[in-house]
Short mmCIF file of C-alpha atoms in Angstrom, two decimals:
data_model
loop_
_atom_site.label_atom_id
_atom_site.label_comp_id
_atom_site.label_asym_id
_atom_site.label_seq_id
_atom_site.Cartn_x
_atom_site.Cartn_y
_atom_site.Cartn_z
CA MET A 1 26.73 -33.04 7.48
CA SER A 2 23.24 -33.85 8.69
CA GLN A 3 20.36 -31.39 8.19
CA LYS A 4 20.15 -30.78 11.94
CA ALA A 5 23.86 -30.01 12.18
CA ALA A 6 23.58 -27.71 9.15
CA ASP A 7 20.70 -25.84 10.77
CA VAL A 8 22.68 -25.37 14.00
CA LEU A 9 25.73 -24.17 12.08
CA ALA A 10 23.64 -21.67 10.09
CA GLY A 11 21.94 -20.38 13.24
CA GLU A 12 25.23 -19.89 15.10
CA PHE A 13 26.76 -18.12 12.11
CA LEU A 14 23.82 -15.71 11.72
CA GLN A 15 23.97 -14.83 15.42
CA GLN A 16 27.52 -13.63 14.91
CA LEU A 17 26.51 -11.24 12.12
CA GLY A 18 24.55 -8.82 14.25
CA VAL A 19 21.51 -6.80 13.25
CA GLN A 20 23.45 -3.90 11.74
CA GLN A 21 25.24 -6.11 9.22
CA LEU A 22 22.02 -7.80 8.19
CA ILE A 23 20.29 -4.45 7.71
CA ALA A 24 23.24 -3.12 5.72
CA MET A 25 22.67 -5.84 3.13
CA PHE A 26 19.56 -4.01 1.94
CA GLU A 27 21.80 -1.20 0.69
CA LEU A 28 22.97 -3.62 -2.02
CA ILE A 29 19.51 -3.92 -3.61
CA PRO A 30 18.98 -0.62 -5.46
CA ASP A 31 15.39 -1.23 -6.60
CA VAL A 32 14.06 -2.20 -3.13
CA LEU A 33 12.87 0.32 -0.56
CA PHE A 34 13.35 -1.11 2.95
CA TRP A 35 12.21 0.35 6.29
CA ILE A 36 11.80 -0.52 9.95
CA LYS A 37 9.22 1.18 12.19
CA ASP A 38 8.54 1.09 15.92
CA GLU A 39 5.14 0.37 17.46
CA HIS A 40 4.07 3.99 16.82
CA SER A 41 4.88 3.75 13.09
CA ARG A 42 7.94 5.97 13.48
CA VAL A 43 10.81 5.15 11.14
CA VAL A 44 13.83 3.83 13.03
CA HIS A 45 15.76 2.71 9.97
CA ALA A 46 15.52 2.93 6.18
CA ASN A 47 17.90 2.05 3.40
CA LYS A 48 19.38 4.55 0.96
CA PRO A 49 16.86 3.86 -1.88
CA TYR A 50 14.03 4.67 0.58
CA VAL A 51 15.63 7.98 1.51
CA GLU A 52 16.31 8.82 -2.13
CA TYR A 53 12.74 7.91 -3.07
CA LEU A 54 11.54 10.57 -0.62
CA ARG A 55 14.01 13.02 -2.19
CA LEU A 56 15.77 13.58 1.11
CA LYS A 57 19.49 14.00 1.62
CA SER A 58 20.13 11.70 4.57
CA LEU A 59 18.65 9.04 6.83
CA HIS A 60 18.58 11.59 9.67
CA ALA A 61 15.78 13.44 7.85
CA VAL A 62 13.62 10.31 8.11
CA LEU A 63 14.34 8.92 11.59
CA GLY A 64 11.67 9.35 14.25
CA LYS A 65 9.03 10.49 11.77
CA THR A 66 5.84 8.85 10.54
CA ASP A 67 4.43 8.74 7.01
CA TYR A 68 2.53 11.97 7.73
CA ALA A 69 5.85 13.80 7.31
CA PHE A 70 6.35 12.51 3.76
CA SER A 71 3.00 11.53 2.23
CA PRO A 72 -0.41 13.13 1.62
CA PRO A 73 -2.61 12.65 4.71
CA TYR A 74 -4.94 10.15 3.05
CA LEU A 75 -2.00 7.95 2.02
CA ALA A 76 -0.16 8.33 5.33
CA LYS A 77 -3.24 7.19 7.20
CA GLN A 78 -3.50 4.14 4.95
CA PHE A 79 0.16 3.23 5.56
CA ILE A 80 -0.17 3.58 9.34
CA THR A 81 -3.41 1.59 9.39
CA ASP A 82 -1.50 -1.06 7.45
CA ASP A 83 1.26 -1.04 10.10
CA LYS A 84 -1.29 -1.64 12.86
CA LYS A 85 -2.82 -4.58 11.02
CA VAL A 86 0.63 -6.11 10.46
CA MET A 87 1.47 -5.75 14.16
CA GLU A 88 -1.80 -7.54 14.91
CA GLY A 89 -0.65 -10.49 12.81
CA GLU A 90 -1.87 -9.72 9.28
CA LEU A 91 0.94 -10.50 6.82
CA VAL A 92 1.40 -8.65 3.52
CA THR A 93 3.22 -10.61 0.80
CA ASP A 94 3.98 -9.28 -2.70
CA ARG A 95 0.85 -7.14 -2.71
CA LEU A 96 0.53 -5.38 -6.07
CA GLU A 97 -0.47 -1.76 -5.51
CA MET A 98 -0.36 1.64 -7.15
CA ASN A 99 1.33 4.46 -5.21
CA THR A 100 2.04 8.09 -5.91
CA LEU A 101 5.62 8.96 -6.83
CA PRO A 102 7.28 12.12 -5.46
CA ASN A 103 6.73 13.84 -8.83
CA GLY A 104 2.98 13.26 -8.56
CA SER A 105 2.74 10.43 -11.11
CA VAL A 106 1.45 6.96 -10.27
CA ALA A 107 3.43 3.72 -10.51
CA TRP A 108 3.11 0.05 -9.66
CA PHE A 109 4.81 -1.42 -6.59
CA SER A 110 5.04 -4.87 -5.04
CA THR A 111 4.97 -4.61 -1.24
CA SER A 112 5.59 -7.02 1.65
CA LYS A 113 5.35 -6.27 5.40
CA ARG A 114 5.96 -8.26 8.59
CA PRO A 115 5.74 -7.70 12.36
CA LEU A 116 9.00 -7.19 14.28
CA PHE A 117 9.62 -9.15 17.51
CA ASN A 118 12.01 -8.65 20.41
CA ASP A 119 13.92 -11.49 22.09
CA GLY A 120 10.92 -12.14 24.34
CA GLY A 121 8.61 -12.75 21.39
CA GLU A 122 6.72 -9.48 21.83
CA ILE A 123 5.79 -7.40 18.78
CA ILE A 124 7.66 -4.10 18.97
CA GLY A 125 7.14 -2.74 15.47
CA SER A 126 7.11 -3.71 11.83
CA TYR A 127 9.33 -3.82 8.79
CA GLY A 128 8.66 -3.87 5.10
CA MET A 129 9.98 -3.55 1.61
CA THR A 130 8.56 -2.48 -1.71
CA ARG A 131 9.79 -2.67 -5.30
CA HIS A 132 9.08 -0.24 -8.11
CA LEU A 133 7.98 -2.67 -10.80
CA GLN A 134 9.38 -0.74 -13.75
CA ARG A 135 12.64 -2.46 -12.78
CA SER A 136 11.19 -5.95 -12.63
CA GLU A 137 10.54 -7.46 -16.06
CA LYS A 138 8.93 -10.59 -14.68
CA LEU A 139 6.23 -8.73 -12.78
CA LEU A 140 5.86 -6.06 -15.43
CA SER A 141 4.55 -8.63 -17.88
CA GLY A 142 1.54 -9.04 -15.61
CA VAL A 143 1.19 -5.31 -15.03
CA ASP A 144 1.17 -4.60 -18.77
CA ILE A 145 -1.68 -7.05 -19.25
CA MET A 146 -3.74 -5.13 -16.68
CA LYS A 147 -2.78 -1.62 -17.79
CA GLY A 148 -5.75 -0.94 -20.08
CA PRO A 149 -8.62 -1.80 -17.70
CA VAL A 150 -6.76 -0.43 -14.66
CA ASP A 151 -6.10 2.93 -16.34
CA TYR A 152 -9.72 3.09 -17.44
CA VAL A 153 -10.96 2.58 -13.87
CA ARG A 154 -8.53 5.18 -12.52
CA GLN A 155 -9.72 7.74 -15.04
CA ASN A 156 -13.45 6.99 -14.97
CA TYR A 157 -14.19 5.87 -11.40
CA ARG A 158 -16.86 8.58 -11.04
CA GLN A 159 -18.97 6.93 -13.74
CA ASP A 160 -20.78 3.61 -13.94
CA ILE A 161 -18.22 0.99 -14.98
CA SER A 162 -19.24 -2.46 -16.09
CA VAL A 163 -17.04 -5.52 -16.06
CA ASP A 164 -18.11 -6.09 -19.67
CA LYS A 165 -16.57 -2.73 -20.60
CA LEU A 166 -13.29 -3.59 -18.89
CA ALA A 167 -13.21 -6.96 -20.67
CA GLU A 168 -13.74 -5.18 -23.98
CA ILE A 169 -10.84 -2.81 -23.27
CA ALA A 170 -8.56 -5.73 -22.36
CA HIS A 171 -9.73 -7.77 -25.41
CA LEU A 172 -10.64 -10.62 -23.08
CA SER A 173 -13.77 -12.49 -22.09
CA VAL A 174 -15.29 -11.52 -18.75
CA SER A 175 -14.17 -14.80 -17.17
CA ALA A 176 -10.59 -14.36 -18.48
CA LEU A 177 -10.51 -10.78 -17.21
CA GLU A 178 -11.63 -11.89 -13.76
CA ARG A 179 -8.92 -14.56 -13.69
CA ARG A 180 -6.28 -11.96 -14.61
CA PHE A 181 -7.48 -9.60 -11.87
CA ARG A 182 -7.32 -12.38 -9.28
CA LYS A 183 -3.87 -13.45 -10.46
CA TYR A 184 -2.21 -10.03 -10.59
CA LEU A 185 -4.26 -7.93 -8.14
CA SER A 186 -5.69 -10.62 -5.82
CA LYS A 187 -9.19 -9.16 -6.24
CA THR A 188 -12.10 -9.12 -8.66
CA PRO A 189 -12.68 -6.26 -11.13
CA LYS A 190 -15.65 -5.06 -9.04
CA GLN A 191 -13.52 -5.03 -5.88
CA PHE A 192 -10.86 -3.03 -7.69
CA ILE A 193 -13.41 -0.47 -8.92
CA THR A 194 -14.77 -0.07 -5.40
CA GLU A 195 -11.30 0.31 -3.87
CA VAL A 196 -10.28 2.97 -6.41
CA ARG A 197 -13.46 4.89 -5.62
CA LEU A 198 -12.84 4.56 -1.89
CA GLU A 199 -9.20 5.68 -2.22
CA ASN A 200 -10.35 8.82 -3.99
CA ALA A 201 -13.15 9.34 -1.49
CA ARG A 202 -10.71 9.24 1.41
CA ARG A 203 -8.49 11.76 -0.37
CA LEU A 204 -11.43 14.13 -0.78
CA LEU A 205 -12.49 13.66 2.85
CA VAL A 206 -9.01 14.72 3.94
CA ASP A 207 -8.21 17.38 1.35
CA SER A 208 -11.58 19.07 0.81
CA SER A 209 -14.51 20.51 2.77
CA LEU A 210 -17.12 18.62 0.76
CA THR A 211 -19.83 16.90 2.78
CA ILE A 212 -19.64 13.14 3.10
CA SER A 213 -22.66 12.77 0.80
CA GLU A 214 -21.01 14.94 -1.84
CA VAL A 215 -17.79 12.96 -1.59
CA ALA A 216 -19.69 9.69 -2.02
CA TYR A 217 -21.54 11.01 -5.08
CA ARG A 218 -18.41 12.43 -6.72
CA CYS A 219 -16.64 9.09 -6.30
CA GLY A 220 -19.35 7.00 -7.95
CA PHE A 221 -21.48 5.95 -4.96
CA SER A 222 -25.20 6.66 -5.29
CA ASP A 223 -26.10 4.94 -2.00
CA HIS A 224 -24.70 6.76 1.04
CA SER A 225 -25.15 3.83 3.44
CA TYR A 226 -23.43 1.44 1.02
CA PHE A 227 -20.56 3.90 0.69
CA SER A 228 -20.16 4.07 4.49
CA ARG A 229 -20.21 0.27 4.85
CA GLN A 230 -17.60 -0.23 2.16
CA PHE A 231 -15.42 2.56 3.58
CA LYS A 232 -15.58 0.94 7.01
CA PHE A 233 -14.68 -2.46 5.55
CA LEU A 234 -11.61 -1.18 3.70
CA PHE A 235 -10.27 1.43 6.12
CA ASP A 236 -11.61 0.14 9.44
CA GLU A 237 -13.44 3.38 10.21
CA LEU A 238 -16.51 5.25 8.97
CA PRO A 239 -16.18 8.38 6.83
CA SER A 240 -17.69 10.35 9.71
CA GLU A 241 -15.07 8.95 12.10
CA LEU A 242 -12.27 9.98 9.74
CA ARG A 243 -13.68 13.50 9.52
CA ALA A 244 -14.03 13.67 13.32
CA THR A 245 -10.38 12.63 13.74
CA LEU A 246 -9.25 15.27 11.27
CA GLU A 247 -11.21 17.97 13.06
CA LYS A 248 -9.76 16.89 16.39
CA ASP A 249 -6.23 17.06 14.99
CA LYS A 250 -6.85 20.68 13.95
CA ASP A 251 -7.64 21.73 17.55
#
């Protein structure tokens, strides 16, 4: 059989399966959380591991809701901002990230997201999947290598942190440490430090009444304008804009 004929055969066969059967296949992968969202980031489908991860009893408890129903506001906003970027064409592939588990602890995940199209080629939502890396030995080998410096940053982000210190903790040279960060986190050590500080700053902006200047200082930023620029770059809005949105939502 020629390659062209094989492609036609495969396409015709997949058309017979139907969407529901394809989606059902994700129930067979116990360590993968899978979800589909509409253009408003409302969940329209999720597999059983996703529902169990949220500690809910059934899919019906998830349908029609956004991440604000399940996650802390600062995380929910990050997820929904992510959805918007994906629907604008930004692809996420095997992004290594740390998320909060339902019990409050933190764990490593590998996440991928894609836009969802209708038959007319229009984007109507997004879908994604994430894996808890404690069940993936191959990826865990890389995570273990990064554990020392990553934990140090998470615990000491309020203080001055030098790349030399992180290299010392990892028992690596600075250049080797930077290569490891690029390989496993797709960013430099300095970028990771800044992002951890910004993640915590956003949490404080949402969950506390501290002024923006106080939040910046508590999260390791001595320059308020630099903090605002970096916040805008990562989250696509200024700290003041986030606060204004939160105040509006209270009305």
